Amino acid sequence: MGNTKVLAIHLPAFHRIPENDEWWGEGFTEWDNVKSGKKYYNNHYQPVVPLNNNYYDLSNINDIKYQFDLANKYDIYGFIFYHYWFGNGEMIFEKPVELILNDNAIQGHYCFCWANESWMATWHGQNNRVLKEQKYPGKNDWEAHFMYLLKFFKDERYIKEDNKPMLYIYKPCEIPDYNEMLEYFNNRLIDEGFSGIYVVEYISSKNKLESGSPYAKAVMEFEPLYTTFFDISKLNLFKRLVCKKLNLIDYQSYDKLWKYKLKRTRTYNGKIIQKSCFVAWDNSSRKGKNSMIVKNSSPEKFKKYLTQLINTKRVDSLNDYLVINAWNEWSEGAYLEPDNRYYYSYLEAIKSSLENNNEDCL
């Protein structure tokens, strides 16, 4: 497989929780969003349908095990699970990773991304009301958060770099005393026999600049939202703002976004850049006409561009991880899992791209 370790972002929201029953109605899961997709143009693939109608339930350990087995088959090294810690021990969608932790029969690798933001009611044209507020109670909460994470960090399947557990952070810019918090986590991990913490910061329209923390070792450009915010022309950015204001769909070009990404040379003050990309994008099943749809994606194009990305040498891109958005963001049209249109083609594209890269290195 060469040296590239592919990590796929994983959304653990495909099971019932009491909060969703309260907010959206009894029995609601992320699949309800997926099934609500509508066609907005000829040949628009909506609603998307998982292969063989596999509307799985991530509170079922067998469904989780199947995902790991499938990822292993197609040379995906591991998953980045979204981790929702709202402060004071409040979490949601923690059950899938806890099932993994307690079942050593599951073979594979994983780590967390702390998705630190408030949950808002923005789906299907609803107003921005706060469903669950992200809070930062302070130092006492650091210890509680650390102790929860520690049991996962100690799992041999949890991804580590140089004996440092890898933790992605979605919005570093919003965390009070961010550097001090990372220093605390780093020191506590050293106390526990690790060499510290390895933080990777998301960079996107929601977190525009990397932090000054020495404990943030790497950055990851979150796609396609990074490219549509930073790299597209000012005229296109103006078009996006107009679309949002008028509640019109913002259509983007798959080829154009990838070409911007592949020619990027930006650096981040010497921080390591983890390569990243996206499968496709269409969040209209969540946001209706207030959505962004990237048109003309296909497994063939994904394979071509992914192969180029793996072979691209970027300044400061020194380690071997490549992050793909996403494994199962079905409501955003960003998923590698097999569906009723493309079957296993996107997964096959990953395996083939990695094999081609390996052959080039021989």
XYZ file of C-alpha atoms in Angstrom:
362
model
C 0.000 0.000 0.000
C 2.964 2.326 0.066
C 3.411 4.766 2.942
C 0.115 6.642 2.623
C -2.342 5.996 5.452
C -5.840 6.932 4.348
C -8.146 8.152 7.106
C -11.862 8.649 6.457
C -13.968 11.047 8.522
C -16.777 9.144 10.220
C -20.166 10.493 11.335
C -21.507 8.375 14.228
C -25.027 9.864 14.014
C -26.788 6.874 12.471
C -28.647 5.684 15.547
C -31.379 6.941 17.804
C -30.677 9.294 20.694
C -33.151 10.965 23.104
C -32.119 14.428 21.917
C -33.141 13.723 18.321
C -36.431 12.243 19.516
C -37.074 15.542 21.278
C -35.858 17.859 18.494
C -37.152 16.101 15.393
C -39.636 13.450 16.476
C -39.536 9.947 17.905
C -37.263 7.559 16.055
C -35.429 10.214 14.031
C -31.920 9.393 12.813
C -29.574 10.842 10.208
C -31.155 8.477 7.680
C -34.328 10.581 7.782
C -32.351 13.500 6.384
C -30.876 11.273 3.699
C -34.268 9.963 2.620
C -35.696 13.492 2.323
C -33.447 14.405 -0.641
C -35.147 15.949 -3.709
C -34.075 16.334 -7.333
C -33.185 19.898 -8.369
C -32.046 19.284 -11.950
C -31.997 16.557 -14.600
C -29.974 13.515 -13.544
C -29.609 14.875 -10.007
C -28.962 11.808 -7.854
C -31.377 12.369 -4.983
C -32.324 10.850 -2.727
C -29.115 8.858 -2.433
C -29.679 5.246 -1.401
C -27.183 2.926 0.312
C -26.477 -0.305 -1.500
C -29.145 -2.933 -0.836
C -31.014 -0.375 1.297
C -28.457 -0.834 4.054
C -29.822 1.799 6.437
C -27.614 0.569 9.230
C -27.826 1.293 12.947
C -24.559 2.253 14.649
C -25.872 1.164 18.021
C -25.532 -2.350 16.578
C -22.005 -3.716 16.990
C -22.364 -5.927 13.909
C -23.019 -2.896 11.709
C -19.918 -1.211 13.115
C -17.814 -4.311 12.582
C -18.994 -4.485 8.962
C -17.760 -0.929 8.387
C -14.300 -1.736 9.726
C -14.128 -4.909 7.655
C -15.109 -2.962 4.542
C -12.535 -0.256 5.228
C -9.809 -2.847 5.752
C -10.699 -4.568 2.497
C -10.127 -1.349 0.541
C -6.914 -0.272 2.313
C -8.420 2.486 4.443
C -6.137 2.698 7.451
C -8.644 4.118 9.902
C -11.571 6.337 10.830
C -11.672 9.816 12.344
C -14.797 9.724 14.501
C -16.531 12.983 15.304
C -16.511 13.402 19.081
C -19.152 15.658 20.626
C -18.128 16.940 24.044
C -20.235 19.966 24.997
C -18.692 20.512 28.422
C -19.533 19.232 31.897
C -19.573 15.670 30.616
C -22.383 16.270 28.119
C -21.976 14.167 24.955
C -24.049 12.803 22.127
C -23.441 9.944 19.678
C -20.757 8.452 21.899
C -22.221 4.926 21.789
C -20.558 3.642 18.579
C -17.001 4.390 19.726
C -17.721 2.992 23.174
C -18.906 -0.220 21.543
C -15.653 -0.325 19.582
C -13.577 0.218 22.701
C -15.275 -2.696 24.440
C -14.924 -5.144 21.537
C -11.364 -6.202 20.803
C -12.578 -8.384 17.940
C -12.969 -5.277 15.803
C -9.785 -4.885 13.794
C -8.739 -1.467 12.535
C -7.612 1.962 13.622
C -9.443 5.069 14.741
C -9.047 8.440 16.402
C -11.230 11.420 17.329
C -12.056 14.829 15.968
C -13.475 17.043 18.701
C -16.358 18.683 16.793
C -16.526 21.628 19.149
C -19.462 23.721 18.016
C -23.005 24.398 19.128
C -25.749 22.443 17.406
C -28.172 24.714 15.571
C -31.509 24.015 13.878
C -30.528 24.931 10.323
C -31.935 21.944 8.441
C -34.711 22.328 5.877
C -34.917 26.099 6.100
C -35.400 26.285 9.862
C -34.216 29.289 11.832
C -30.923 29.192 13.683
C -32.161 28.139 17.113
C -29.678 26.572 19.501
C -30.334 22.890 20.102
C -27.263 22.165 22.197
C -24.735 24.794 23.202
C -21.011 24.168 23.102
C -19.604 25.244 26.457
C -16.077 25.614 27.821
C -16.422 25.418 31.632
C -12.689 25.696 32.334
C -9.892 23.696 33.885
C -12.064 21.276 35.847
C -13.670 20.301 32.574
C -10.258 19.732 30.991
C -9.603 16.941 33.471
C -13.036 15.368 32.984
C -12.620 15.515 29.208
C -9.111 14.108 29.423
C -10.150 11.194 31.604
C -12.898 10.289 29.149
C -10.492 10.377 26.212
C -7.721 8.542 28.056
C -9.423 5.150 27.958
C -9.529 5.448 24.154
C -5.966 6.771 23.917
C -4.819 3.631 25.751
C -6.494 1.389 23.176
C -3.797 -0.069 20.911
C -6.079 0.579 17.928
C -6.197 4.315 18.622
C -3.990 6.162 16.105
C -0.766 7.579 17.516
C 2.146 9.428 15.985
C 5.479 9.056 17.788
C 3.660 7.630 20.826
C 1.348 10.662 20.855
C -2.425 10.089 20.535
C -3.748 11.966 17.503
C -6.610 14.369 18.169
C -8.211 16.540 15.483
C -9.907 19.754 16.577
C -12.636 21.320 14.468
C -12.677 24.915 15.756
C -9.485 25.728 17.687
C -10.233 29.431 17.268
C -13.212 29.207 19.641
C -11.551 27.424 22.567
C -10.669 29.737 25.484
C -7.127 29.262 26.828
C -6.505 26.915 23.931
C -2.737 26.687 24.274
C -2.970 26.181 28.030
C -5.549 23.409 27.541
C -3.310 21.577 25.065
C -0.366 21.956 27.419
C -2.490 20.395 30.168
C -3.475 17.472 27.921
C 0.134 17.059 26.832
C 1.476 16.933 30.393
C -1.238 14.568 31.556
C -0.434 12.195 28.712
C 3.249 12.247 29.634
C 2.195 11.339 33.184
C 0.328 8.365 31.676
C 3.376 7.081 29.796
C 2.810 8.684 26.408
C 5.123 11.200 24.744
C 2.461 13.922 24.672
C -0.441 14.789 22.394
C -0.484 15.160 18.604
C -3.086 17.773 17.668
C -4.218 18.314 14.079
C -6.226 21.475 13.449
C -8.972 21.749 10.873
C -8.528 24.758 8.592
C -11.723 25.934 6.876
C -14.061 28.900 6.658
C -14.958 28.160 10.294
C -11.351 28.144 11.484
C -9.401 30.408 9.179
C -5.983 30.540 10.835
C -3.847 27.988 12.581
C -3.157 28.549 16.265
C 0.171 29.501 17.753
C 0.194 26.472 20.010
C 3.347 24.342 19.828
C 1.199 21.319 20.702
C -0.720 21.643 17.427
C 1.682 19.685 15.265
C -0.254 19.613 12.003
C -3.112 21.143 10.043
C -5.708 19.600 7.758
C -7.483 21.625 5.077
C -11.131 20.586 5.386
C -12.525 19.995 1.914
C -14.387 21.145 -0.075
C -15.156 24.031 2.296
C -11.508 25.079 2.403
C -11.222 25.465 -1.360
C -14.577 27.184 -1.798
C -13.640 29.752 0.850
C -9.940 30.392 0.285
C -9.114 29.491 -3.296
C -12.084 30.300 -5.507
C -12.076 33.687 -7.253
C -13.648 36.764 -5.656
C -16.352 36.729 -8.325
C -17.310 33.195 -7.376
C -17.243 34.081 -3.696
C -19.623 36.949 -4.418
C -21.890 34.499 -6.278
C -21.893 32.206 -3.247
C -22.910 35.081 -0.962
C -25.724 36.062 -3.324
C -26.973 32.475 -3.469
C -27.051 32.310 0.306
C -28.841 35.647 0.595
C -31.488 34.701 -1.971
C -31.830 31.095 -0.772
C -30.552 29.713 -4.079
C -28.485 26.575 -4.599
C -24.777 27.301 -4.970
C -23.488 25.087 -7.775
C -19.765 24.387 -7.921
C -17.594 22.419 -10.344
C -15.958 19.198 -9.126
C -13.105 19.531 -11.616
C -12.486 23.178 -10.754
C -12.314 22.555 -7.009
C -9.898 19.671 -7.448
C -7.664 21.681 -9.783
C -7.428 24.488 -7.237
C -6.548 21.965 -4.564
C -3.865 20.192 -6.577
C -2.002 23.385 -7.429
C -2.080 24.792 -3.870
C 1.259 25.758 -2.325
C 0.169 27.461 0.896
C 2.154 26.768 4.062
C 1.384 27.147 7.774
C 4.405 28.465 9.637
C 6.254 25.188 9.382
C 3.414 23.002 10.620
C 2.948 19.651 8.966
C 0.176 19.565 6.373
C -1.885 16.410 6.286
C -3.093 15.873 2.750
C -6.871 15.930 2.436
C -9.654 15.757 -0.118
C -13.357 15.114 -0.564
C -15.337 12.426 -2.358
C -18.229 14.591 -3.591
C -20.586 17.191 -2.112
C -24.343 17.764 -2.092
C -25.968 18.869 1.165
C -29.379 19.605 -0.375
C -31.040 16.790 1.563
C -30.242 18.773 4.707
C -30.554 22.348 3.533
C -32.803 22.316 0.503
C -32.241 25.335 -1.734
C -29.867 26.884 0.806
C -27.274 24.258 -0.101
C -24.088 23.770 -2.082
C -23.930 21.118 -4.779
C -20.670 20.168 -6.474
C -21.661 18.932 -9.916
C -20.121 16.357 -12.232
C -18.381 14.197 -9.650
C -17.729 10.542 -10.456
C -15.631 7.628 -9.176
C -13.430 7.882 -12.285
C -12.608 11.528 -11.634
C -12.086 10.848 -7.943
C -9.572 8.125 -8.772
C -7.703 10.365 -11.221
C -7.454 13.308 -8.847
C -6.733 11.172 -5.780
C -3.818 9.508 -7.572
C -2.424 12.938 -8.420
C -2.864 14.116 -4.831
C -1.041 11.096 -3.409
C 1.883 11.809 -5.745
C 1.910 15.562 -5.073
C 4.801 16.828 -2.984
C 3.870 19.862 -0.877
C 6.191 21.967 1.211
C 5.810 20.934 4.870
C 3.749 17.870 3.926
C 6.042 15.569 5.825
C 3.926 12.751 7.185
C 1.996 9.961 5.568
C -1.673 10.613 6.356
C -4.350 11.499 3.832
C -7.775 12.512 5.179
C -10.890 11.954 3.075
C -14.194 13.682 3.701
C -15.928 11.378 4.297
C -16.788 7.768 5.019
C -20.502 8.298 5.593
C -21.636 11.920 5.339
C -24.643 10.793 3.308
C -26.617 14.005 3.908
C -23.724 16.016 2.496
C -23.153 13.739 -0.494
C -19.650 13.014 0.825
C -19.474 9.267 1.349
C -17.275 6.366 0.342
C -19.725 3.662 1.352
C -21.388 1.750 -1.481
C -24.676 3.080 -2.858
C -27.200 1.971 -5.442
C -25.629 4.041 -8.229
C -21.872 3.558 -7.943
C -21.719 0.396 -5.829
C -18.124 0.010 -4.520
C -16.511 2.270 -7.136
C -15.286 4.992 -4.767
C -13.716 2.428 -2.457
C -12.136 0.696 -5.430
C -10.720 4.070 -6.513
C -8.877 4.391 -3.200
C -7.413 0.899 -3.363
C -6.334 1.385 -6.979
C -4.790 4.820 -6.330
C -2.763 3.466 -3.434
C -1.625 0.435 -5.417
C -0.548 2.631 -8.342
C 1.395 4.844 -5.969
C 3.085 1.814 -4.459
C 4.103 0.548 -7.894
C 5.596 3.950 -8.763
C 7.756 3.735 -5.657
C 9.208 0.312 -6.495
